[in-house]
PDB file of C-alpha atoms in Angstrom:
ATOM      1  CA  MET A   1      33.972 -13.176  32.353  1.00  0.00           C
ATOM      2  CA  ALA A   2      30.850 -11.806  30.598  1.00  0.00           C
ATOM      3  CA  LYS A   3      29.570 -14.394  28.141  1.00  0.00           C
ATOM      4  CA  ARG A   4      28.866 -12.582  24.746  1.00  0.00           C
ATOM      5  CA  GLY A   5      25.348 -12.644  23.061  1.00  0.00           C
ATOM      6  CA  VAL A   6      23.732 -12.915  19.632  1.00  0.00           C
ATOM      7  CA  PRO A   7      22.809  -9.204  19.419  1.00  0.00           C
ATOM      8  CA  GLU A   8      18.929  -8.733  18.963  1.00  0.00           C
ATOM      9  CA  GLY A   9      17.356  -7.688  15.573  1.00  0.00           C
ATOM     10  CA  LEU A  10      19.836 -10.436  12.941  1.00  0.00           C
ATOM     11  CA  TRP A  11      17.207 -13.010  13.099  1.00  0.00           C
ATOM     12  CA  ILE A  12      13.778 -12.685  12.038  1.00  0.00           C
ATOM     13  CA  ARG A  13      10.610 -15.561  12.143  1.00  0.00           C
ATOM     14  CA  CYS A  14       9.199 -16.239   8.596  1.00  0.00           C
ATOM     15  CA  PRO A  15       5.458 -15.930   9.849  1.00  0.00           C
ATOM     16  CA  HIS A  16       4.267 -18.411   6.664  1.00  0.00           C
ATOM     17  CA  CYS A  17       7.178 -21.117   6.783  1.00  0.00           C
ATOM     18  CA  LYS A  18       8.245 -20.357  10.465  1.00  0.00           C
ATOM     19  CA  ALA A  19      12.206 -20.480   8.763  1.00  0.00           C
ATOM     20  CA  THR A  20      14.119 -18.147  11.434  1.00  0.00           C
ATOM     21  CA  ILE A  21      15.802 -15.993   8.658  1.00  0.00           C
ATOM     22  CA  PHE A  22      19.210 -14.008   8.851  1.00  0.00           C
ATOM     23  CA  ARG A  23      17.818 -10.270   9.046  1.00  0.00           C
ATOM     24  CA  LYS A  24      20.487  -8.573   6.041  1.00  0.00           C
ATOM     25  CA  GLU A  25      19.384 -11.836   4.440  1.00  0.00           C
ATOM     26  CA  ALA A  26      15.737 -10.411   3.577  1.00  0.00           C
ATOM     27  CA  GLU A  27      16.286  -7.348   2.946  1.00  0.00           C
ATOM     28  CA  SER A  28      18.272  -8.408   0.526  1.00  0.00           C
ATOM     29  CA  ARG A  29      15.819  -9.695  -0.916  1.00  0.00           C
ATOM     30  CA  PHE A  30      13.392  -6.595  -0.915  1.00  0.00           C
ATOM     31  CA  ASN A  31      12.449  -8.120   2.981  1.00  0.00           C
ATOM     32  CA  VAL A  32      11.454 -11.436   1.044  1.00  0.00           C
ATOM     33  CA  CYS A  33      11.330 -14.735   2.585  1.00  0.00           C
ATOM     34  CA  PRO A  34      14.808 -16.547   1.233  1.00  0.00           C
ATOM     35  CA  GLU A  35      13.365 -19.726   2.012  1.00  0.00           C
ATOM     36  CA  CYS A  36       9.641 -19.850   1.004  1.00  0.00           C
ATOM     37  CA  ALA A  37       9.700 -16.251  -1.108  1.00  0.00           C
ATOM     38  CA  TYR A  38       6.779 -14.816   1.297  1.00  0.00           C
ATOM     39  CA  HIS A  39       6.981 -11.428   0.885  1.00  0.00           C
ATOM     40  CA  PHE A  40       7.202  -9.275   4.237  1.00  0.00           C
ATOM     41  CA  TYR A  41       5.963  -5.620   5.102  1.00  0.00           C
ATOM     42  CA  LEU A  42       8.098  -2.822   3.378  1.00  0.00           C
ATOM     43  CA  PRO A  43       7.491   0.949   4.238  1.00  0.00           C
ATOM     44  CA  ALA A  44       6.807   3.337   2.205  1.00  0.00           C
ATOM     45  CA  HIS A  45      10.293   4.856   1.906  1.00  0.00           C
ATOM     46  CA  GLU A  46      11.723   1.705   1.518  1.00  0.00           C
ATOM     47  CA  ARG A  47       8.927   1.099  -1.530  1.00  0.00           C
ATOM     48  CA  ILE A  48      10.090   4.261  -3.020  1.00  0.00           C
ATOM     49  CA  LYS A  49      13.585   3.280  -2.926  1.00  0.00           C
ATOM     50  CA  GLN A  50      12.414   0.304  -4.604  1.00  0.00           C
ATOM     51  CA  LEU A  51      10.133   0.904  -7.334  1.00  0.00           C
ATOM     52  CA  LEU A  52      11.504   4.589  -7.914  1.00  0.00           C
ATOM     53  CA  ASP A  53      14.577   5.400  -9.759  1.00  0.00           C
ATOM     54  CA  SER A  54      17.748   6.653  -7.479  1.00  0.00           C
ATOM     55  CA  ASP A  55      16.782  10.285  -5.902  1.00  0.00           C
ATOM     56  CA  SER A  56      13.719  10.840  -8.280  1.00  0.00           C
ATOM     57  CA  PHE A  57      10.938  10.946  -5.792  1.00  0.00           C
ATOM     58  CA  GLU A  58       9.748  14.665  -5.416  1.00  0.00           C
ATOM     59  CA  GLU A  59       7.738  14.623  -2.712  1.00  0.00           C
ATOM     60  CA  TRP A  60       4.248  16.672  -2.355  1.00  0.00           C
ATOM     61  CA  TYR A  61       2.063  18.150  -0.403  1.00  0.00           C
ATOM     62  CA  ARG A  62       3.922  16.963   3.616  1.00  0.00           C
ATOM     63  CA  ASP A  63       2.709  20.416   4.868  1.00  0.00           C
ATOM     64  CA  LEU A  64      -0.628  18.374   5.348  1.00  0.00           C
ATOM     65  CA  GLN A  65      -1.875  17.579   8.521  1.00  0.00           C
ATOM     66  CA  PRO A  66      -4.485  15.517  10.514  1.00  0.00           C
ATOM     67  CA  VAL A  67      -7.002  17.280  12.527  1.00  0.00           C
ATOM     68  CA  ASP A  68      -8.946  15.480  15.742  1.00  0.00           C
ATOM     69  CA  PRO A  69     -12.308  17.563  14.176  1.00  0.00           C
ATOM     70  CA  LEU A  70     -15.040  15.109  15.620  1.00  0.00           C
ATOM     71  CA  ASN A  71     -12.704  15.200  19.238  1.00  0.00           C
ATOM     72  CA  PHE A  72     -12.961  11.627  18.941  1.00  0.00           C
ATOM     73  CA  ARG A  73     -11.915   8.773  21.720  1.00  0.00           C
ATOM     74  CA  ASP A  74     -12.121   5.708  22.000  1.00  0.00           C
ATOM     75  CA  ARG A  75      -9.151   4.115  24.358  1.00  0.00           C
ATOM     76  CA  VAL A  76      -6.543   6.998  23.844  1.00  0.00           C
ATOM     77  CA  VAL A  77      -7.898  10.778  22.072  1.00  0.00           C
ATOM     78  CA  TYR A  78      -7.859   9.977  18.636  1.00  0.00           C
ATOM     79  CA  ALA A  79      -5.693  14.040  18.561  1.00  0.00           C
ATOM     80  CA  ASP A  80      -3.589  11.458  21.675  1.00  0.00           C
ATOM     81  CA  ARG A  81      -3.333   8.778  18.748  1.00  0.00           C
ATOM     82  CA  LEU A  82      -2.144  10.895  15.590  1.00  0.00           C
ATOM     83  CA  LYS A  83       1.142  12.001  17.353  1.00  0.00           C
ATOM     84  CA  ALA A  84       1.969   8.722  18.705  1.00  0.00           C
ATOM     85  CA  GLU A  85       1.746   7.395  15.017  1.00  0.00           C
ATOM     86  CA  GLN A  86       3.831  10.546  13.714  1.00  0.00           C
ATOM     87  CA  ALA A  87       6.163   9.927  16.850  1.00  0.00           C
ATOM     88  CA  LYS A  88       6.511   6.065  15.856  1.00  0.00           C
ATOM     89  CA  THR A  89       6.837   6.673  12.131  1.00  0.00           C
ATOM     90  CA  GLY A  90       7.580  10.178  10.949  1.00  0.00           C
ATOM     91  CA  MET A  91       5.082   9.916   8.783  1.00  0.00           C
ATOM     92  CA  ALA A  92       2.593  12.547   9.354  1.00  0.00           C
ATOM     93  CA  ASP A  93      -0.292  10.261   8.231  1.00  0.00           C
ATOM     94  CA  ALA A  94      -0.812   7.633   6.007  1.00  0.00           C
ATOM     95  CA  ALA A  95      -0.304   8.277   2.807  1.00  0.00           C
ATOM     96  CA  VAL A  96       2.639   9.395   0.561  1.00  0.00           C
ATOM     97  CA  VAL A  97       2.497  11.015  -2.681  1.00  0.00           C
ATOM     98  CA  GLY A  98       4.395  12.310  -5.265  1.00  0.00           C
ATOM     99  CA  LYS A  99       6.257  12.523  -8.487  1.00  0.00           C
ATOM    100  CA  GLY A 100       9.190  10.414  -9.640  1.00  0.00           C
ATOM    101  CA  TYR A 101      10.821   8.522 -12.538  1.00  0.00           C
ATOM    102  CA  ILE A 102      10.817   4.487 -12.832  1.00  0.00           C
ATOM    103  CA  ARG A 103      13.371   3.358 -15.646  1.00  0.00           C
ATOM    104  CA  GLY A 104      13.604   6.408 -16.860  1.00  0.00           C
ATOM    105  CA  ARG A 105       9.186   7.409 -17.399  1.00  0.00           C
ATOM    106  CA  SER A 106       8.270   9.799 -15.193  1.00  0.00           C
ATOM    107  CA  VAL A 107       5.287   9.170 -13.411  1.00  0.00           C
ATOM    108  CA  VAL A 108       2.918  10.040 -10.535  1.00  0.00           C
ATOM    109  CA  PHE A 109       3.504   8.129  -7.418  1.00  0.00           C
ATOM    110  CA  GLY A 110       1.484   7.381  -4.004  1.00  0.00           C
ATOM    111  CA  VAL A 111       1.899   4.505  -1.310  1.00  0.00           C
ATOM    112  CA  THR A 112      -0.162   4.246   2.144  1.00  0.00           C
ATOM    113  CA  ASP A 113       1.587   3.098   4.360  1.00  0.00           C
ATOM    114  CA  PHE A 114      -0.088   0.308   7.197  1.00  0.00           C
ATOM    115  CA  ALA A 115       2.460   0.939  10.144  1.00  0.00           C
ATOM    116  CA  PHE A 116       0.667   4.203  10.044  1.00  0.00           C
ATOM    117  CA  MET A 117      -3.105   3.638  11.410  1.00  0.00           C
ATOM    118  CA  ALA A 118      -2.917   0.397   9.482  1.00  0.00           C
ATOM    119  CA  GLY A 119      -2.942   2.365   6.799  1.00  0.00           C
ATOM    120  CA  SER A 120      -6.089   3.674   7.342  1.00  0.00           C
ATOM    121  CA  MET A 121      -7.789   6.335   4.912  1.00  0.00           C
ATOM    122  CA  GLY A 122      -8.576   9.377   7.232  1.00  0.00           C
ATOM    123  CA  SER A 123      -9.234  13.459   5.156  1.00  0.00           C
ATOM    124  CA  VAL A 124      -5.419  13.677   4.774  1.00  0.00           C
ATOM    125  CA  VAL A 125      -4.778  10.503   3.113  1.00  0.00           C
ATOM    126  CA  GLY A 126      -8.235  10.881   0.862  1.00  0.00           C
ATOM    127  CA  GLU A 127      -7.080  14.716  -0.109  1.00  0.00           C
ATOM    128  CA  LYS A 128      -3.441  13.612  -1.042  1.00  0.00           C
ATOM    129  CA  LEU A 129      -4.682  10.870  -2.824  1.00  0.00           C
ATOM    130  CA  THR A 130      -6.720  13.506  -5.163  1.00  0.00           C
ATOM    131  CA  ARG A 131      -4.855  15.633  -5.193  1.00  0.00           C
ATOM    132  CA  ALA A 132      -2.254  13.361  -6.759  1.00  0.00           C
ATOM    133  CA  ALA A 133      -4.840  12.119  -9.267  1.00  0.00           C
ATOM    134  CA  GLU A 134      -5.859  15.741 -10.372  1.00  0.00           C
ATOM    135  CA  GLU A 135      -1.781  16.273 -11.209  1.00  0.00           C
ATOM    136  CA  ALA A 136      -1.055  13.292 -12.673  1.00  0.00           C
ATOM    137  CA  THR A 137      -4.047  14.500 -15.175  1.00  0.00           C
ATOM    138  CA  ARG A 138      -3.054  18.294 -15.631  1.00  0.00           C
ATOM    139  CA  LEU A 139       0.634  17.114 -16.125  1.00  0.00           C
ATOM    140  CA  LYS A 140      -0.839  13.764 -18.299  1.00  0.00           C
ATOM    141  CA  LEU A 141       1.684  11.501 -16.376  1.00  0.00           C
ATOM    142  CA  PRO A 142       0.856   7.720 -15.708  1.00  0.00           C
ATOM    143  CA  LEU A 143      -0.654   7.412 -11.892  1.00  0.00           C
ATOM    144  CA  ILE A 144       1.330   5.103  -9.447  1.00  0.00           C
ATOM    145  CA  PHE A 145      -1.064   3.863  -6.672  1.00  0.00           C
ATOM    146  CA  VAL A 146       0.706   1.213  -4.355  1.00  0.00           C
ATOM    147  CA  SER A 147      -2.209   0.215  -1.307  1.00  0.00           C
ATOM    148  CA  GLY A 148      -0.737  -0.973   1.877  1.00  0.00           C
ATOM    149  CA  SER A 149      -4.377  -0.317   3.826  1.00  0.00           C
ATOM    150  CA  GLY A 150      -5.720  -3.202   6.332  1.00  0.00           C
ATOM    151  CA  GLY A 151      -7.324  -0.145   7.577  1.00  0.00           C
ATOM    152  CA  GLY A 152      -9.568   0.736   5.042  1.00  0.00           C
ATOM    153  CA  ALA A 153     -11.597   3.650   6.291  1.00  0.00           C
ATOM    154  CA  ARG A 154     -10.710   5.462   9.068  1.00  0.00           C
ATOM    155  CA  MET A 155     -13.234   5.153  12.031  1.00  0.00           C
ATOM    156  CA  GLN A 156     -12.138   8.339  13.997  1.00  0.00           C
ATOM    157  CA  GLU A 157     -12.911  10.539  11.497  1.00  0.00           C
ATOM    158  CA  GLY A 158     -16.567   9.628  10.151  1.00  0.00           C
ATOM    159  CA  ILE A 159     -17.950  10.027   7.560  1.00  0.00           C
ATOM    160  CA  LEU A 160     -16.215  12.454   6.698  1.00  0.00           C
ATOM    161  CA  SER A 161     -13.344   9.597   6.330  1.00  0.00           C
ATOM    162  CA  LEU A 162     -16.023   7.698   4.166  1.00  0.00           C
ATOM    163  CA  MET A 163     -16.297  11.029   2.059  1.00  0.00           C
ATOM    164  CA  GLN A 164     -12.619   9.909   1.168  1.00  0.00           C
ATOM    165  CA  MET A 165     -14.246   7.321  -0.908  1.00  0.00           C
ATOM    166  CA  GLY A 166     -16.036   8.892  -3.297  1.00  0.00           C
ATOM    167  CA  LYS A 167     -13.392  11.985  -3.691  1.00  0.00           C
ATOM    168  CA  VAL A 168     -10.956  10.075  -4.353  1.00  0.00           C
ATOM    169  CA  SER A 169     -12.786   7.436  -6.800  1.00  0.00           C
ATOM    170  CA  ALA A 170     -14.624  11.328  -8.379  1.00  0.00           C
ATOM    171  CA  ALA A 171     -10.750  12.118  -9.470  1.00  0.00           C
ATOM    172  CA  LEU A 172      -9.423   8.656 -10.881  1.00  0.00           C
ATOM    173  CA  GLY A 173     -12.772   8.294 -13.014  1.00  0.00           C
ATOM    174  CA  ARG A 174     -12.003  12.934 -14.348  1.00  0.00           C
ATOM    175  CA  TYR A 175      -8.474  11.003 -14.907  1.00  0.00           C
ATOM    176  CA  HIS A 176      -9.484   7.928 -16.382  1.00  0.00           C
ATOM    177  CA  GLN A 177     -11.588  10.938 -19.298  1.00  0.00           C
ATOM    178  CA  ALA A 178      -8.697  12.215 -19.791  1.00  0.00           C
ATOM    179  CA  GLY A 179      -6.914   9.687 -21.414  1.00  0.00           C
ATOM    180  CA  GLY A 180      -4.700   8.937 -18.005  1.00  0.00           C
ATOM    181  CA  LEU A 181      -3.113   5.427 -16.957  1.00  0.00           C
ATOM    182  CA  TYR A 182      -3.806   4.206 -13.827  1.00  0.00           C
ATOM    183  CA  ILE A 183      -1.813   1.469 -12.461  1.00  0.00           C
ATOM    184  CA  SER A 184      -2.750  -0.227  -9.045  1.00  0.00           C
ATOM    185  CA  ILE A 185       0.126  -2.212  -6.894  1.00  0.00           C
ATOM    186  CA  LEU A 186      -2.491  -4.420  -4.215  1.00  0.00           C
ATOM    187  CA  THR A 187       0.075  -5.482  -1.523  1.00  0.00           C
ATOM    188  CA  ASN A 188      -0.702  -7.457   2.323  1.00  0.00           C
ATOM    189  CA  PRO A 189      -2.787  -6.266   3.430  1.00  0.00           C
ATOM    190  CA  THR A 190      -5.561  -3.900   0.902  1.00  0.00           C
ATOM    191  CA  MET A 191      -8.846  -4.099   2.352  1.00  0.00           C
ATOM    192  CA  GLY A 192     -11.892  -2.100   3.421  1.00  0.00           C
ATOM    193  CA  GLY A 193     -12.738   1.720   1.626  1.00  0.00           C
ATOM    194  CA  VAL A 194      -9.389   1.527   0.670  1.00  0.00           C
ATOM    195  CA  ALA A 195     -10.344  -1.903  -1.837  1.00  0.00           C
ATOM    196  CA  ALA A 196     -13.737  -0.801  -2.205  1.00  0.00           C
ATOM    197  CA  SER A 197     -12.030   2.824  -3.546  1.00  0.00           C
ATOM    198  CA  PHE A 198      -9.128   3.368  -4.927  1.00  0.00           C
ATOM    199  CA  ALA A 199      -7.458   0.274  -4.335  1.00  0.00           C
ATOM    200  CA  LEU A 200      -8.991  -1.206  -7.067  1.00  0.00           C
ATOM    201  CA  GLN A 201      -9.846   1.035  -9.724  1.00  0.00           C
ATOM    202  CA  GLY A 202      -7.378   0.755 -12.339  1.00  0.00           C
ATOM    203  CA  ASP A 203      -6.143   0.469 -15.714  1.00  0.00           C
ATOM    204  CA  ILE A 204      -4.088  -2.334 -14.211  1.00  0.00           C
ATOM    205  CA  THR A 205      -3.899  -4.491 -11.550  1.00  0.00           C
ATOM    206  CA  LEU A 206      -1.000  -6.155 -10.129  1.00  0.00           C
ATOM    207  CA  ALA A 207      -0.619  -7.014  -6.845  1.00  0.00           C
ATOM    208  CA  GLU A 208       2.081  -8.895  -4.561  1.00  0.00           C
ATOM    209  CA  PRO A 209       1.897 -12.809  -3.983  1.00  0.00           C
ATOM    210  CA  GLY A 210       0.516 -14.119  -1.278  1.00  0.00           C
ATOM    211  CA  ALA A 211      -1.284 -10.738  -0.504  1.00  0.00           C
ATOM    212  CA  LEU A 212      -4.700 -10.252   1.988  1.00  0.00           C
ATOM    213  CA  ILE A 213      -6.787  -8.354  -0.755  1.00  0.00           C
ATOM    214  CA  GLY A 214     -10.713  -7.858  -0.286  1.00  0.00           C
ATOM    215  CA  PHE A 215     -13.380  -5.849   1.714  1.00  0.00           C
ATOM    216  CA  ALA A 216     -14.724  -7.406   4.620  1.00  0.00           C
ATOM    217  CA  GLY A 217     -12.951 -10.144   7.403  1.00  0.00           C
ATOM    218  CA  ARG A 218     -13.317 -13.719   6.430  1.00  0.00           C
ATOM    219  CA  ARG A 219     -14.789 -14.559   9.300  1.00  0.00           C
ATOM    220  CA  THR A 220     -18.032 -11.608   9.194  1.00  0.00           C
ATOM    221  CA  ILE A 221     -18.408 -12.608   5.875  1.00  0.00           C
ATOM    222  CA  ARG A 222     -18.769 -16.312   7.266  1.00  0.00           C
ATOM    223  CA  ASN A 223     -21.288 -14.844   9.592  1.00  0.00           C
ATOM    224  CA  THR A 224     -23.111 -13.027   7.096  1.00  0.00           C
ATOM    225  CA  VAL A 225     -23.912 -15.746   4.484  1.00  0.00           C
ATOM    226  CA  ARG A 226     -23.783 -18.398   6.257  1.00  0.00           C
ATOM    227  CA  LEU A 227     -21.371 -20.606   3.714  1.00  0.00           C
ATOM    228  CA  GLU A 228     -18.091 -21.817   4.292  1.00  0.00           C
ATOM    229  CA  LEU A 229     -16.277 -20.145   1.732  1.00  0.00           C
ATOM    230  CA  PRO A 230     -13.286 -21.532  -0.513  1.00  0.00           C
ATOM    231  CA  GLU A 231      -9.903 -21.585   1.278  1.00  0.00           C
ATOM    232  CA  GLU A 232      -7.497 -18.197   0.749  1.00  0.00           C
ATOM    233  CA  PHE A 233     -10.932 -16.810  -1.508  1.00  0.00           C
ATOM    234  CA  GLN A 234      -9.282 -13.396  -0.394  1.00  0.00           C
ATOM    235  CA  THR A 235      -5.310 -13.784  -1.885  1.00  0.00           C
ATOM    236  CA  SER A 236      -4.133 -12.056  -4.818  1.00  0.00           C
ATOM    237  CA  GLU A 237      -4.138 -16.355  -6.098  1.00  0.00           C
ATOM    238  CA  PHE A 238      -7.419 -17.128  -5.701  1.00  0.00           C
ATOM    239  CA  LEU A 239      -8.368 -13.422  -7.337  1.00  0.00           C
ATOM    240  CA  LEU A 240      -5.905 -13.571 -10.456  1.00  0.00           C
ATOM    241  CA  GLN A 241      -7.922 -17.303 -11.055  1.00  0.00           C
ATOM    242  CA  HIS A 242     -10.955 -15.496 -10.417  1.00  0.00           C
ATOM    243  CA  GLY A 243     -10.484 -12.414 -13.389  1.00  0.00           C
ATOM    244  CA  PHE A 244     -10.320  -9.831 -10.169  1.00  0.00           C
ATOM    245  CA  ILE A 245      -6.575  -8.679 -11.000  1.00  0.00           C
ATOM    246  CA  ASP A 246      -4.678  -8.790 -14.012  1.00  0.00           C
ATOM    247  CA  ARG A 247      -1.064 -10.007 -12.767  1.00  0.00           C
ATOM    248  CA  ILE A 248       0.934 -11.904  -9.734  1.00  0.00           C
ATOM    249  CA  VAL A 249       4.224  -9.667  -9.901  1.00  0.00           C
ATOM    250  CA  PRO A 250       7.331 -10.742  -7.028  1.00  0.00           C
ATOM    251  CA  ARG A 251       8.582  -7.492  -5.818  1.00  0.00           C
ATOM    252  CA  LYS A 252      11.607  -8.099  -7.196  1.00  0.00           C
ATOM    253  CA  ASP A 253      10.109  -7.481 -10.844  1.00  0.00           C
ATOM    254  CA  LEU A 254       7.609  -4.981  -9.686  1.00  0.00           C
ATOM    255  CA  ARG A 255      10.198  -2.346 -11.539  1.00  0.00           C
ATOM    256  CA  THR A 256      10.820  -3.502 -14.739  1.00  0.00           C
ATOM    257  CA  GLU A 257       6.785  -5.019 -14.824  1.00  0.00           C
ATOM    258  CA  VAL A 258       5.770  -0.882 -14.320  1.00  0.00           C
ATOM    259  CA  ALA A 259       7.853   0.626 -16.980  1.00  0.00           C
ATOM    260  CA  ARG A 260       7.286  -2.245 -19.471  1.00  0.00           C
ATOM    261  CA  ILE A 261       3.056  -1.092 -18.891  1.00  0.00           C
ATOM    262  CA  ILE A 262       3.902   2.319 -19.001  1.00  0.00           C
ATOM    263  CA  ASP A 263       5.402   1.491 -22.765  1.00  0.00           C
ATOM    264  CA  TYR A 264       3.355  -0.943 -24.167  1.00  0.00           C
ATOM    265  CA  CYS A 265       0.390   1.599 -23.058  1.00  0.00           C
ATOM    266  CA  GLU A 266       2.418   4.324 -24.611  1.00  0.00           C
ATOM    267  CA  TYR A 267       3.215   3.167 -27.617  1.00  0.00           C
TER     268      TYR A 267
END
């Protein structure tokens, strides 16, 4: 008689405390470790379900598709890489934007997803975020961007990718001049050109616990400045201590905290 084994995928290992965790237990806590509160990766669609009111999200610009303007090739042709990423994630590109409600408050919402090429910012990501900021300006609604971008600007699109930093920043500048409220939520990781542009330009900047936030990696910085760096100097806790972000908010409290901030700023 065949011996029954444990089905695959029931258990996961926490990379922080090394505990073996029942997957459904972590999922019931919004993908947070029940032992040490480590915040696991959360896909864009799950982030939307967690932060926004049920069935309130209206996605915008779904027809925007990335192209390969430079005919770029590294190990894989960029056009083929895009197709593979789209098949893997079910997303057109690394950003999802639209309109929704947070505890009954209407907002324009955007999120970048690390699963799609490390959440890197190519032309489509920049265009979606720019249009979202422009719509928030037109509709006079609060704007919320959640960053999970460890890839920064997307090298396969060269200068066209780098241009997105300025384009999104300019749209956010116009939104700010119009009196809008921009709340930026940083998750693990938020790095590179994303951190150097829209992610760190919020009127209020929140971060999840233990998130890696910065421009270049630790080794690159150490080799450049030739100094020993403080332990965990690119974590959200270190940045809060040094006034770089406004507050660290556990994932389970984010929806309530964002709604509270919107109410405070409006009234």
